[in-house]
XYZ file of C-alpha atoms in Angstrom:
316
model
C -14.602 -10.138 13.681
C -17.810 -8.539 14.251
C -20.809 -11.357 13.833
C -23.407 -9.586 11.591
C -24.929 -9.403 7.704
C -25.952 -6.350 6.626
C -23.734 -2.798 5.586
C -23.196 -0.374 7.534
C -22.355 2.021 4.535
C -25.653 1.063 2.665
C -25.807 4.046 0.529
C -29.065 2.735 -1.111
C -30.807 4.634 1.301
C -29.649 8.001 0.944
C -30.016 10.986 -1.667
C -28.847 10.520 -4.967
C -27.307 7.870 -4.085
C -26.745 6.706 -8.318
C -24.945 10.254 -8.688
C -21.877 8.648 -6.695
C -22.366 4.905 -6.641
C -22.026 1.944 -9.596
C -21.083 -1.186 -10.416
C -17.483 -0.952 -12.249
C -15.844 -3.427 -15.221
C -13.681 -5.070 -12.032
C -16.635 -5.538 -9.539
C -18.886 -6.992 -12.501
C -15.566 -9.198 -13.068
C -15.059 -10.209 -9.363
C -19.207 -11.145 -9.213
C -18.605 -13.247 -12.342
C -16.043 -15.098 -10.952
C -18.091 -16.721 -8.392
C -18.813 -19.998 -10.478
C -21.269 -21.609 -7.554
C -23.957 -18.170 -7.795
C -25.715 -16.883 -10.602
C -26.590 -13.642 -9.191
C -25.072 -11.108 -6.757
C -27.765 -11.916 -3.783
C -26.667 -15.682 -4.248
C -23.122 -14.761 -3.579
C -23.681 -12.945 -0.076
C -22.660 -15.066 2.394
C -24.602 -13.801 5.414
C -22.941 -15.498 7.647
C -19.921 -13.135 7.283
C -19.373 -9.676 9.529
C -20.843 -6.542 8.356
C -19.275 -4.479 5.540
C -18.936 -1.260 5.165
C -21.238 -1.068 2.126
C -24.103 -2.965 0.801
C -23.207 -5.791 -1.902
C -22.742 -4.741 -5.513
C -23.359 -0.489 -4.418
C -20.205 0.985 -3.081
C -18.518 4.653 -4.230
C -17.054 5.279 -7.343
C -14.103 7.514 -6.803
C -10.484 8.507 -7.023
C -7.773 6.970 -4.970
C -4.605 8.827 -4.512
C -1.213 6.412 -4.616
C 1.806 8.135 -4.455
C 4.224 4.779 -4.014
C 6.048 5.142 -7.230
C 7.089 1.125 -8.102
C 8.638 2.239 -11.402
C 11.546 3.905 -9.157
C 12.757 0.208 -8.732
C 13.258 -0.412 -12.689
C 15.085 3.168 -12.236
C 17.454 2.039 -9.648
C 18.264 -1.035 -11.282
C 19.346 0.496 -14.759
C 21.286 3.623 -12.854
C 23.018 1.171 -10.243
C 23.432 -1.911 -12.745
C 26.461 -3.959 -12.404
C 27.616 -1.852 -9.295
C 28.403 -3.438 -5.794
C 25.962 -1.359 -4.288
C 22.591 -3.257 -6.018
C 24.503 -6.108 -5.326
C 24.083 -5.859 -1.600
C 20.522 -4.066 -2.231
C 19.686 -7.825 -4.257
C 21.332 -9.413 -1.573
C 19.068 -7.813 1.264
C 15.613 -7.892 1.749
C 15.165 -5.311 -0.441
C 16.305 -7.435 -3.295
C 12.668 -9.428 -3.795
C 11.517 -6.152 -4.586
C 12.964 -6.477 -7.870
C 11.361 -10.001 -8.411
C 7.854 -8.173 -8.181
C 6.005 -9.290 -11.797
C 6.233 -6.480 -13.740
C 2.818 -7.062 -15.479
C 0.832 -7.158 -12.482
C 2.628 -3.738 -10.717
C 1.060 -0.573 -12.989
C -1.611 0.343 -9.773
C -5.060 -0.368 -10.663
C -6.920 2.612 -8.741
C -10.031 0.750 -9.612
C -9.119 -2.521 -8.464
C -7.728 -1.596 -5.371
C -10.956 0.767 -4.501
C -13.257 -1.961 -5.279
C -10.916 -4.005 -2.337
C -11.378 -1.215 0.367
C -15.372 -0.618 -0.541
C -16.116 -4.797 -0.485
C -14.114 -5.137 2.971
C -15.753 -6.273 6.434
C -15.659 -4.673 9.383
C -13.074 -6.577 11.973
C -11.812 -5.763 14.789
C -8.079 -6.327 14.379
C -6.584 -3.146 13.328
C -3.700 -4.384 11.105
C -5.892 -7.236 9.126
C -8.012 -5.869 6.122
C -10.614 -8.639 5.593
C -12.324 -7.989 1.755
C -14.567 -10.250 -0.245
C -14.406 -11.960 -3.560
C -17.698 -13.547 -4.686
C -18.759 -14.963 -1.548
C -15.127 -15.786 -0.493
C -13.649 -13.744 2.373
C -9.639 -12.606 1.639
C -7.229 -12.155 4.380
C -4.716 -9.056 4.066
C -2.173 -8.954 6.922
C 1.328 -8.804 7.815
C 1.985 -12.454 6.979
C 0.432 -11.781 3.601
C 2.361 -8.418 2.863
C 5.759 -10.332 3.822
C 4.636 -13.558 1.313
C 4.039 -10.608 -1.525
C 7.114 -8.353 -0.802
C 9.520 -10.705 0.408
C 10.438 -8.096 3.126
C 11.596 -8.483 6.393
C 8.560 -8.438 8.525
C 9.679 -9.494 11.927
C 9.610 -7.347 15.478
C 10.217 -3.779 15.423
C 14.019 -3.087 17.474
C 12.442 -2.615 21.406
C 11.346 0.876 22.067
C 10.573 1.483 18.271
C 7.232 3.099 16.990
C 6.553 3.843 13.165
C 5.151 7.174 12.617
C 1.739 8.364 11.937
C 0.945 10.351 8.993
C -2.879 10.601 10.116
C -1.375 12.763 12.807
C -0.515 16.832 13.147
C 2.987 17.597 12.446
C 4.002 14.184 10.971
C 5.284 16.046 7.962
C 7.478 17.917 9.918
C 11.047 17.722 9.610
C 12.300 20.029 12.631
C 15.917 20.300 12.931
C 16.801 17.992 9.693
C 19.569 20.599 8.695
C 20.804 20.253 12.061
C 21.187 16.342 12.016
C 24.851 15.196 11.048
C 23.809 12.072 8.355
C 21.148 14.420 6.997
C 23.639 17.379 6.060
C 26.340 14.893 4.531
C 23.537 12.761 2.496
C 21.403 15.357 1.541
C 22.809 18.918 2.525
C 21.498 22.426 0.659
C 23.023 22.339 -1.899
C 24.663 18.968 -2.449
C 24.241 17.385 -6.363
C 22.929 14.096 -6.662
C 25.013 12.292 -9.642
C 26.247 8.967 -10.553
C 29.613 9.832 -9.899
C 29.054 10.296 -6.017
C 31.197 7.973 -3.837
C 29.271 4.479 -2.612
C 28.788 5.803 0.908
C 26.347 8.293 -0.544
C 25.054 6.488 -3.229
C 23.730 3.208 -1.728
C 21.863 4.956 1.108
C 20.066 7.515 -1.374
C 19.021 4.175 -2.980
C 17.774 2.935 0.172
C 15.862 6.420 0.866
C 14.273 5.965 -2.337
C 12.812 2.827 -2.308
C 11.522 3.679 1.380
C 9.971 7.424 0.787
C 9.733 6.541 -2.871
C 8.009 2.726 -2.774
C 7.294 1.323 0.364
C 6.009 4.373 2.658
C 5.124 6.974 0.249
C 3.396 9.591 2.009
C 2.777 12.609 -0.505
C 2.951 13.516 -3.765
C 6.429 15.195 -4.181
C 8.603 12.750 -2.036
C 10.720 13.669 0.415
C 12.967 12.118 2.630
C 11.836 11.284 6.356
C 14.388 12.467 8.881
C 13.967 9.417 10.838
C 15.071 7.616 8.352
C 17.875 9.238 7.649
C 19.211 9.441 10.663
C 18.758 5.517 10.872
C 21.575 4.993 7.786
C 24.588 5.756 10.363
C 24.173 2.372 10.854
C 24.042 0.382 6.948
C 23.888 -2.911 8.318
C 21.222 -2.063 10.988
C 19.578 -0.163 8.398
C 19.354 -3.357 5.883
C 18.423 -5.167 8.740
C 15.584 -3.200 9.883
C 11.966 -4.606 9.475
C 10.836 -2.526 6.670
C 8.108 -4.873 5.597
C 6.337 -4.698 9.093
C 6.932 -0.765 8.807
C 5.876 -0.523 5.182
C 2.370 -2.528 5.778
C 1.870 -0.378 8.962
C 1.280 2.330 7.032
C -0.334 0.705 4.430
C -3.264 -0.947 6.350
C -3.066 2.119 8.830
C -4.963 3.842 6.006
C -7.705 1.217 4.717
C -8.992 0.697 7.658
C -11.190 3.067 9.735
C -8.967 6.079 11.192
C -8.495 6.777 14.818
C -7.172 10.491 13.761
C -8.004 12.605 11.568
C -5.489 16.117 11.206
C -4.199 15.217 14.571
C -8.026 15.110 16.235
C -9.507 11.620 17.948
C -11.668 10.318 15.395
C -15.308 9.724 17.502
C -17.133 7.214 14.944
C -13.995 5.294 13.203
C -16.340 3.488 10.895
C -18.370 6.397 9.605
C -14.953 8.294 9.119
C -13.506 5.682 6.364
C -17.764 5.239 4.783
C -16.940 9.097 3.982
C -13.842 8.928 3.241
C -14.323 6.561 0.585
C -17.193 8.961 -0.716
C -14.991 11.575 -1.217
C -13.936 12.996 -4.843
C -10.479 11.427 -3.560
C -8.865 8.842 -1.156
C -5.341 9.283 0.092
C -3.661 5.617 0.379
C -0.034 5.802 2.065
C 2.654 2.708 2.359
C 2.325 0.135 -0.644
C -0.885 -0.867 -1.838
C 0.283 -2.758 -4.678
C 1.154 -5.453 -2.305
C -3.042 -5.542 -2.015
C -3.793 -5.668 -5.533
C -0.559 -8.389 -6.016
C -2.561 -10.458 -3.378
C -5.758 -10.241 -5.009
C -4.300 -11.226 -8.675
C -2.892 -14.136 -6.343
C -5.622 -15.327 -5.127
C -7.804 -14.546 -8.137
C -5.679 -15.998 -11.390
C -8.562 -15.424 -13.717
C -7.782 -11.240 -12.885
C -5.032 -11.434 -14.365
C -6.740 -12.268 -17.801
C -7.758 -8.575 -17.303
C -4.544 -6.922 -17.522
C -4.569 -4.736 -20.596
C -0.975 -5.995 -21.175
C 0.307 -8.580 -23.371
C 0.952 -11.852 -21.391
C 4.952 -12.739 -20.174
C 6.528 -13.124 -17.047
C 8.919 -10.381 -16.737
C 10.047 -9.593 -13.147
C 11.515 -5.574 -12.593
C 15.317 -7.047 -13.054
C 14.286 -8.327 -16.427
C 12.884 -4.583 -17.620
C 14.858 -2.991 -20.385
């Protein structure tokens, strides 16, 4: 990581700054949390990299999550008892449903506060963001310890798409693609009564488009990954936890596209973006707010939810 003290995003300094930035219920939380300061200067550690904005200033806007977690309490009262969630419990999938159901509604908030308090570092797939003066580590080893997903190597030759880029949307040819017209067709209804080929990999395609690498609003399956449910076993094999957190730290961290263009100053880009009246976050950010109620027990005192320790499969 970068060796430096001050913020690069110090909006202090600019216009109006207190029309856009304050200090929020969860930041004031996070400050008070740091037993060994009594202030917010005492709790700067200045021997830790730049961030992207000053201490205890930082933007104040919307984040747009489209992962949809509650799909997984859906599955599991549609597909109860069948053989098909068996296998999905049996697979990597299957710690999905172990997620503590307290902790999953998405604090917007919480997670902003994450992506405004980070340092700048150099490794592209590690989001390093501060608690009190304490620096916390968000990478693929910490996404598979959360998620229980498979996180190893990608199959040779593989390379997860980019959403940042023009055309990633596209799905050219889907009706064309054999899997694609017998799982999904034109006109095809989706019921319970479909036969288990069809109905375990619709599953599947909804806890990937649906959970793990939501993209937009509406979701829609990816062709890609359609195409890759020929193969079930392959399919369950796959690593969709490296996948998943690829496009969930592809978007915290500063952007090398933007709308299919080269992105000229990376760090600026994400300062802005963060500024903006709204923040697009793809993949699974809960996995970022489960790590920080991990790491920071007393945040989960917070929850505006009665205390128990219900997991998804326990949800009635």
């Amino acid at each position: 990581m970068v060796s430096t003290s001050h913020a690069l995003g110090d909006t202090s300094q600019l216009p109006n700054a207190d029309a856009f930035i304050r200090k929020s219920n969860i930041e004031t939380l996070i400050t008070a949390l740091n037993a060994n300061s009594d202030s917010a200067e005492d709790a700067i550690d200045h021997r830790l990299p730049m961030r992207l904005f000053a201490t205890d200033r930082f933007p104040c806007r919307r984040l747009n999550i489209y992962s949809r977690p509650n799909i997984l309490t859906f599955l599991r009262h549609v597909l109860r008892g069948s053989s098909e969630f068996t296998r999905i419990r049996e697979s990597s999938f299957g710690k999905l449903f172990d997620l503590p159901l307290r902790q999953c509604p998405v604090s917007c908030k919480l997670i902003h506060c994450l992506l405004s308090r980070q340092l700048l570092s150099d490794d592209e797939h590690t989001l390093w963001t501060v608690f009190g003066s304490d620096p916390l580590k968000f990478g693929l080893e910490e996404f598979g310890t959360i998620t229980g997903l498979n996180c190893g190597a990608f199959p040779e030759g593989y390379e997860p798409p980019d959403h940042n880029k023009k055309g990633s949307y596209k799905h050219k040819d889907a009706h064309k693609d054999s899997i694609w017209k017998r799982l999904i067709g034109k006109y095809n209804n989706i019921t319970i009564e479909m036969d288990e080929w069809r109905r375990i990999r619709l599953a599947l395609l909804i806890i990937v488009d649906g959970v793990l690498i939501a993209s937009q609003q509406i979701h829609r399956p990816t062709l890609r990954y359609v195409s890759m449910l020929d193969d079930l076993d392959a399919f369950l094999n796959f690593p969709w936890g490296r996948e998943s957190f690829v496009h969930t730290v592809r978007c915290m961290k500063p952007p090398k596209f933007e709308k299919g263009k080269p992105v000229a100053d990376l760090v600026r880009m994400l300062v802005d973006k963060l500024k903006q009246e709204s923040f697009r976050l793809t993949g699974f950010p809960l996995a970022l707010q489960l790590l920080a109620f991990r790491a920071i027990p007393s945040l989960r005192l917070k929850i505006p939810v009665p205390l128990n320790e219900l997991i998804f499969m326990e949800h009635t």
